[in-house]
mmCIF file of C-alpha atoms in Angstrom:
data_model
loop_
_atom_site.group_PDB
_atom_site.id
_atom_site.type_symbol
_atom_site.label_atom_id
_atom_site.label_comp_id
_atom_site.label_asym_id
_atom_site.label_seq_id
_atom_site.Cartn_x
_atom_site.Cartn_y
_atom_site.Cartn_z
ATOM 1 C CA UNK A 20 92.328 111.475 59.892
ATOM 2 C CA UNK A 21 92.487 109.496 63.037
ATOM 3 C CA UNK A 22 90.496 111.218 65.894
ATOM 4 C CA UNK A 23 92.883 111.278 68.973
ATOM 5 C CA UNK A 24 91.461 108.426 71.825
ATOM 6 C CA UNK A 25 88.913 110.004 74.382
ATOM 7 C CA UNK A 26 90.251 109.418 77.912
ATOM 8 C CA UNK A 27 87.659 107.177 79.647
ATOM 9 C CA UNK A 28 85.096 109.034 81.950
ATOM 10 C CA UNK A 29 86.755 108.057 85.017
ATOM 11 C CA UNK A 30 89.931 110.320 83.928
ATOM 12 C CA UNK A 31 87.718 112.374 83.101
ATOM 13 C CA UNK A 32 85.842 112.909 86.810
ATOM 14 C CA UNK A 33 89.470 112.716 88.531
ATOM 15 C CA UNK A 34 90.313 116.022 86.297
ATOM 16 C CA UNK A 35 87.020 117.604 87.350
ATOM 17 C CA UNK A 36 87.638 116.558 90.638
ATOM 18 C CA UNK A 37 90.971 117.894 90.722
ATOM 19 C CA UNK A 38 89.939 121.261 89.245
ATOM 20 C CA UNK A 39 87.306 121.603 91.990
ATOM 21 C CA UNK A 40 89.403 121.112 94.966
ATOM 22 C CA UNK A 41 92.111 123.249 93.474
ATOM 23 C CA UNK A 42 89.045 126.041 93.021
ATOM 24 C CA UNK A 43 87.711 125.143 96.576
ATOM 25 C CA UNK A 44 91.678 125.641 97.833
ATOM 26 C CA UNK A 45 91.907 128.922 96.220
ATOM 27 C CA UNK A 46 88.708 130.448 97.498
ATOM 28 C CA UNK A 47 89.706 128.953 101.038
ATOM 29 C CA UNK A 48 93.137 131.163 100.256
ATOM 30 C CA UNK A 49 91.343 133.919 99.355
ATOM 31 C CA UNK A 50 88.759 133.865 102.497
ATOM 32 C CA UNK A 51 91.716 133.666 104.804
ATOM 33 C CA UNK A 52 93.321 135.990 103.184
ATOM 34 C CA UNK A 53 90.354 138.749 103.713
ATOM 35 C CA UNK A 54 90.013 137.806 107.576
ATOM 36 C CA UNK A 55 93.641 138.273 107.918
ATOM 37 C CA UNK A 56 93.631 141.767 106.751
ATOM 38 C CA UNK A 57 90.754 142.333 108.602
ATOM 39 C CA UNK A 58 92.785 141.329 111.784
ATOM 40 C CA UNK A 59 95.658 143.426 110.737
ATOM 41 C CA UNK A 60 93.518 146.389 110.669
ATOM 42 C CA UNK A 61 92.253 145.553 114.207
ATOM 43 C CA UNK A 62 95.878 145.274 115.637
ATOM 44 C CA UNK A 63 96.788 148.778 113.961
ATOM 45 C CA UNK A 64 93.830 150.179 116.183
ATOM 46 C CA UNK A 65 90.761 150.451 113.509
ATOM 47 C CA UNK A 66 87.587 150.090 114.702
ATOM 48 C CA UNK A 67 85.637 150.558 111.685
ATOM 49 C CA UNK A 68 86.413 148.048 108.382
ATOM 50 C CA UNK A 69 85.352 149.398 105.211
ATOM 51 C CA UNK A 70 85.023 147.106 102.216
ATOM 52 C CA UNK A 71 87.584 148.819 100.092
ATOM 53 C CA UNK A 72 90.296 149.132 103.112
ATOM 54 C CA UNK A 73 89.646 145.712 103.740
ATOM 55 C CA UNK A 74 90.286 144.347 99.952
ATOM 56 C CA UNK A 75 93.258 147.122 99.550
ATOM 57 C CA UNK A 76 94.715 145.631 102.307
ATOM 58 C CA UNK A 77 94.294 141.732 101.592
ATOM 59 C CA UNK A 78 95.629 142.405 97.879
ATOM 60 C CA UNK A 79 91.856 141.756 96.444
ATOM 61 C CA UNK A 80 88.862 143.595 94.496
ATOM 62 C CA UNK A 81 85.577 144.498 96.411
ATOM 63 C CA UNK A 82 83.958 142.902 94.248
ATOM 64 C CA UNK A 83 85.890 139.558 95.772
ATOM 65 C CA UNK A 84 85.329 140.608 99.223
ATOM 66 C CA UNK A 85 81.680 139.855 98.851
ATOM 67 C CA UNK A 86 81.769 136.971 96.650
ATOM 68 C CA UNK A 87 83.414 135.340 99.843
ATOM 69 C CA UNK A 88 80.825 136.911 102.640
ATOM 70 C CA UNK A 89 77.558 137.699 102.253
ATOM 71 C CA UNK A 90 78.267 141.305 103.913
ATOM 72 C CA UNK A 91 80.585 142.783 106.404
ATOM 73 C CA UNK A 92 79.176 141.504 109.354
ATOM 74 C CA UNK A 93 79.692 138.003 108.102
ATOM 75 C CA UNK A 94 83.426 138.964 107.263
ATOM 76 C CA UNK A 95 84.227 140.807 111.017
ATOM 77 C CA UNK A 96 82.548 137.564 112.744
ATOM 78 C CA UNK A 97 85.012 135.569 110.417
ATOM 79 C CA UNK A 98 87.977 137.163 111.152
ATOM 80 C CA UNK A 99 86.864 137.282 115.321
ATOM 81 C CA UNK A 100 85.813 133.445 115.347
ATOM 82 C CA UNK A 101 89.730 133.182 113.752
ATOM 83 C CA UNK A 102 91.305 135.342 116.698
ATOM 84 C CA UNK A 103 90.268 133.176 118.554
ATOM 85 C CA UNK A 104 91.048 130.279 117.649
ATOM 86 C CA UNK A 105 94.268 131.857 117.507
ATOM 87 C CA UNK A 106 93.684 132.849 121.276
ATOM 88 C CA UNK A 107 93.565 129.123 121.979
ATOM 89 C CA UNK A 108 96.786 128.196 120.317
ATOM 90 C CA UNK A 109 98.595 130.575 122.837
ATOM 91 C CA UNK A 110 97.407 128.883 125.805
ATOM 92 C CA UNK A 111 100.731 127.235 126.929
ATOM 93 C CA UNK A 112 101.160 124.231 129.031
ATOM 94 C CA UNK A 113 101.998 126.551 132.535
ATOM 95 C CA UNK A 114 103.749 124.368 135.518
ATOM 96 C CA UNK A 115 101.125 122.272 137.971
ATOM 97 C CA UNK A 116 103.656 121.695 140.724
ATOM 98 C CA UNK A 117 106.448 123.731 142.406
ATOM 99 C CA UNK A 118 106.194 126.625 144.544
ATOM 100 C CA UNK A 119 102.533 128.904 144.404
ATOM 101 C CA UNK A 120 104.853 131.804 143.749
ATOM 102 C CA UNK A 121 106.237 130.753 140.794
ATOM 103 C CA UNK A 122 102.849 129.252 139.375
ATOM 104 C CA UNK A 123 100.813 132.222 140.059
ATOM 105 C CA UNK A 124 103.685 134.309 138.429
ATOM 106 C CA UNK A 125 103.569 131.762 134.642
ATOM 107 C CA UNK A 126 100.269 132.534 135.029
ATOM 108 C CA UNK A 127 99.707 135.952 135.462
ATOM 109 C CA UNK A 128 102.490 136.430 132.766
ATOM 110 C CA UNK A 129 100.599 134.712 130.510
ATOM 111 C CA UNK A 130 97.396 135.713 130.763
ATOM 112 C CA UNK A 131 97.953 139.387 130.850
ATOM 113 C CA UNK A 132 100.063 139.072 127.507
ATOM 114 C CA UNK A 133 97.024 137.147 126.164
ATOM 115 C CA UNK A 134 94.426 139.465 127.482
ATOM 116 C CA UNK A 135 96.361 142.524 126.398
ATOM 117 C CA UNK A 136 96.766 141.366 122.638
ATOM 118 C CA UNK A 137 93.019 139.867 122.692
ATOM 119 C CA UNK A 138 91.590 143.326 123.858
ATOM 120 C CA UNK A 139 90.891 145.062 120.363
ATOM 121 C CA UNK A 140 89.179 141.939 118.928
ATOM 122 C CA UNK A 141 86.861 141.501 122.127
ATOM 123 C CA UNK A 142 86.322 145.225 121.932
ATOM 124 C CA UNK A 143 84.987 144.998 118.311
ATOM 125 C CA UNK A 144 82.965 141.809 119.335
ATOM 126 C CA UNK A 145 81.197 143.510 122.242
ATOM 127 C CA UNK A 146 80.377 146.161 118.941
ATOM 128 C CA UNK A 147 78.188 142.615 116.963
ATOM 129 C CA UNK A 148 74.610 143.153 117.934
ATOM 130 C CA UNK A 149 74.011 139.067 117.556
ATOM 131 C CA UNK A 150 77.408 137.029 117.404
ATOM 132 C CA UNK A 151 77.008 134.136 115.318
ATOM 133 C CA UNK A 152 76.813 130.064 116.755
ATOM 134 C CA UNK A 153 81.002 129.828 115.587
ATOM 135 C CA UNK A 154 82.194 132.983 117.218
ATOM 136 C CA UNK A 155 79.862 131.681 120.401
ATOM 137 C CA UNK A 156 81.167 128.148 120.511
ATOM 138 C CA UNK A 157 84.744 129.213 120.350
ATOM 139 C CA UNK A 158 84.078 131.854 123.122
ATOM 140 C CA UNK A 159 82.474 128.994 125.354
ATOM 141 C CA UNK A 160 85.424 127.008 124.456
ATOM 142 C CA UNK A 161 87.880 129.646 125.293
ATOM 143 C CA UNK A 162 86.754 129.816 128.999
ATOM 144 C CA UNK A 163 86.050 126.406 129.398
ATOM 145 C CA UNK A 164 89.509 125.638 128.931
ATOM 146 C CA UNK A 165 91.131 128.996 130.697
ATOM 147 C CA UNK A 166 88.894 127.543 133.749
ATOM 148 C CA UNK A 167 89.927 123.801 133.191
ATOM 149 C CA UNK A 168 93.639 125.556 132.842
ATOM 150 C CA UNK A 169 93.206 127.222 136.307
ATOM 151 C CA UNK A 170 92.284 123.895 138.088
ATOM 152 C CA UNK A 171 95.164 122.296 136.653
ATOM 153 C CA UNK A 172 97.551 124.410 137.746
ATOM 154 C CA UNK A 173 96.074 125.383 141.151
ATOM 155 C CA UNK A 174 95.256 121.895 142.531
ATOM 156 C CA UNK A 175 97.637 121.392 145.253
ATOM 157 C CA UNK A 176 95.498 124.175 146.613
ATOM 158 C CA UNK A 177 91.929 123.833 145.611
ATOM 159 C CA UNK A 178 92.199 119.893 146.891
ATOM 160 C CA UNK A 179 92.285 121.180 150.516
ATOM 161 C CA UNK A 180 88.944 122.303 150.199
ATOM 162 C CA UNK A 181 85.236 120.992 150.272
ATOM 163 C CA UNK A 182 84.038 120.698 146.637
ATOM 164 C CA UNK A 183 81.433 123.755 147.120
ATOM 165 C CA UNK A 184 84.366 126.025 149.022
ATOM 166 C CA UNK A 185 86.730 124.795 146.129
ATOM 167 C CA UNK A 186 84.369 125.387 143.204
ATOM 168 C CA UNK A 187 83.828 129.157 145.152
ATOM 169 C CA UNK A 188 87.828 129.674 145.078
ATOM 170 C CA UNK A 189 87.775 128.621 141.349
ATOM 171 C CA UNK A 190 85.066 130.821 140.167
ATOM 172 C CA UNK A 191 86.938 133.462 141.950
ATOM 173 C CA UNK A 192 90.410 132.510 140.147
ATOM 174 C CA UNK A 193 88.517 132.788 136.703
ATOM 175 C CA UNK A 194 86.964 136.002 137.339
ATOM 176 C CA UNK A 195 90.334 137.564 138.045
ATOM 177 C CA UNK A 196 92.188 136.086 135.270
ATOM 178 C CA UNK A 197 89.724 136.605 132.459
ATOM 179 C CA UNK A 198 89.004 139.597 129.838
ATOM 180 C CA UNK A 199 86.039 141.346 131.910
ATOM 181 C CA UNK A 200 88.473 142.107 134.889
ATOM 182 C CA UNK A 201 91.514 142.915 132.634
ATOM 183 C CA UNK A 202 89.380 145.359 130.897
ATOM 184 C CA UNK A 203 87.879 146.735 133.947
ATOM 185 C CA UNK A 204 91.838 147.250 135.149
ATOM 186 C CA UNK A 205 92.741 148.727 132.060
ATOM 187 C CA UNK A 206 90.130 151.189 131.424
ATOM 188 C CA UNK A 207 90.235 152.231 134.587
ATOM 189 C CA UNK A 208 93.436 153.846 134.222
ATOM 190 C CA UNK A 209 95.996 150.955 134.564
ATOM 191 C CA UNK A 210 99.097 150.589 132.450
ATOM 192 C CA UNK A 211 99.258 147.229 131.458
ATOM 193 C CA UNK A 212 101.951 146.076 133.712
ATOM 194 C CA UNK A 213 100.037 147.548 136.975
ATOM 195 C CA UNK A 214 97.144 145.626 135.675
ATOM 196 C CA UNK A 215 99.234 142.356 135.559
ATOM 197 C CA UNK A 216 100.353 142.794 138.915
ATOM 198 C CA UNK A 217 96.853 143.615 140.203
ATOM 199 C CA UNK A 218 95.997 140.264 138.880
ATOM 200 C CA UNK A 219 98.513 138.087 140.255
ATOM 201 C CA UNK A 220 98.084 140.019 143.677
ATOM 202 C CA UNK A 221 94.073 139.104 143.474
ATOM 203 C CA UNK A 222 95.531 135.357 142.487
ATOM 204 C CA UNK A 223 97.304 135.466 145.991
ATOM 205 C CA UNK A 224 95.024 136.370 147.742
ATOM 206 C CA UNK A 225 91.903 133.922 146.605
ATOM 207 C CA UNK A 226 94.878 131.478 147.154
ATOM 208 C CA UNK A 227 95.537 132.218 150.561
ATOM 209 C CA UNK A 228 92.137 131.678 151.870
ATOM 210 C CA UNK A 229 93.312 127.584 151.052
ATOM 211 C CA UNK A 230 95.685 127.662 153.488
ATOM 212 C CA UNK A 231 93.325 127.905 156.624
ATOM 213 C CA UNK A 232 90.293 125.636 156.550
ATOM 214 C CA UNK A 233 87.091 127.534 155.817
ATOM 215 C CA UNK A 234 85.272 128.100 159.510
ATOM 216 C CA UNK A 235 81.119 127.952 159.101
ATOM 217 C CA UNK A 236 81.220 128.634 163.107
ATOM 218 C CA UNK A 237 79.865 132.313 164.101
ATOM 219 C CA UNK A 238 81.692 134.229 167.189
ATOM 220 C CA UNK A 239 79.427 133.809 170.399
ATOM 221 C CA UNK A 240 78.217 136.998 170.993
ATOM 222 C CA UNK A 241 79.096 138.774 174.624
ATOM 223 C CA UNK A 242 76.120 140.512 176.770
ATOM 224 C CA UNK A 243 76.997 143.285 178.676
ATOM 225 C CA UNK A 244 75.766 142.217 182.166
#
């Protein structure tokens, strides 16, 4: 009988190439897949991710759970370094011109939303006793461009000042419009739309100090004759 024709090798590496990125696709599915319920669990308020809630709720086995991460440190760091990513996605282009009112209001609007909705996953990251390089870069990258955001849409106003006084006004801007003050405001009591409007009144008034130029003078102090 006439033995059917081998394909030649080089078929024969483009099917095992094939096969591998279709198993390297799958186990990226899968991984993704995991983080996401991980992040689910977060938004419904758990603090605590057990392997078999975890795999219940992505549709897996334990036993897949840690084929993908080594334990469940290295799956909460995953599915952290991925809300924020997704953090970064939601930073909308806000308006760089027009009246300070109404760019202090885009702004407050959106950070508080963000900062609200960010709050469980910075809670459990606060909870990692050493976050890992990823979940650090992003973090760095997060407030790099909130910062670089701030400038943007606050020029008109920082621009009156000297560098140093402007760089001041700035670092006050990004103190009052990040996670650390939100939380502060939050814990302490305030519902989250007080909180928002405690932030855009703090915006206002770091803003208003731009509208007089800074005075290094000292009063002359009066003696009693």
């Amino acid at each position: 009988m006439n033995q059917p024709a081998r394909r030649p090798r080089s078929e024969d590496r483009a099917a095992d190439g094939r096969a591998a990125d279709g198993r390297a696709e799958r186990g990226r599915q899968s991984r993704v897949k995991i983080a996401e319920a991980v992040l689910t669990l977060l938004d419904e308020g758990e603090s605590t991710f057990p392997a078999e809630r975890v795999a219940e709720r992505a549709g897996v086995s334990r036993r897949l759970v840690f084929h993908h991460f080594a334990d469940m440190s290295e799956l909460v760091e995953t599915a952290i370094t991925r809300r924020l990513e997704q953090l970064i996605e939601q930073i909308r282009p806000l308006p760089t011109t027009g009246p300070r009112t109404t760019r202090v209001a885009a702004l407050t609007e959106q950070r508080a939303r963000i900062l609200e909705w960010i709050t469980p996953a910075q809670l459990t990251l606060m909870r990692l006793a050493t976050p890992g390089d990823r979940v650090t870069e992003v973090t760095r990258e997060v407030l790099d461009l909130a910062r670089a955001r701030l400038a943007e849409v606050f020029a008109e106003e920082l621009e009156r000042l000297p560098a140093a006084r402007g760089s001041e006004v700035l670092h006050g801007l990004d103190a009052v419009t990040t996670w650390g003050a939100w939380y502060h405001w939050r814990s302490s009591g305030l519902s989250a739309e007080a909180a928002a409007r405690t932030m855009e009144t703090a915006v206002h008034a770091l803003l208003a100090t731009t509208d007089r130029p800074p005075s290094d003078s000292r009063p002359t102090p009066t003696h009693s004759r």
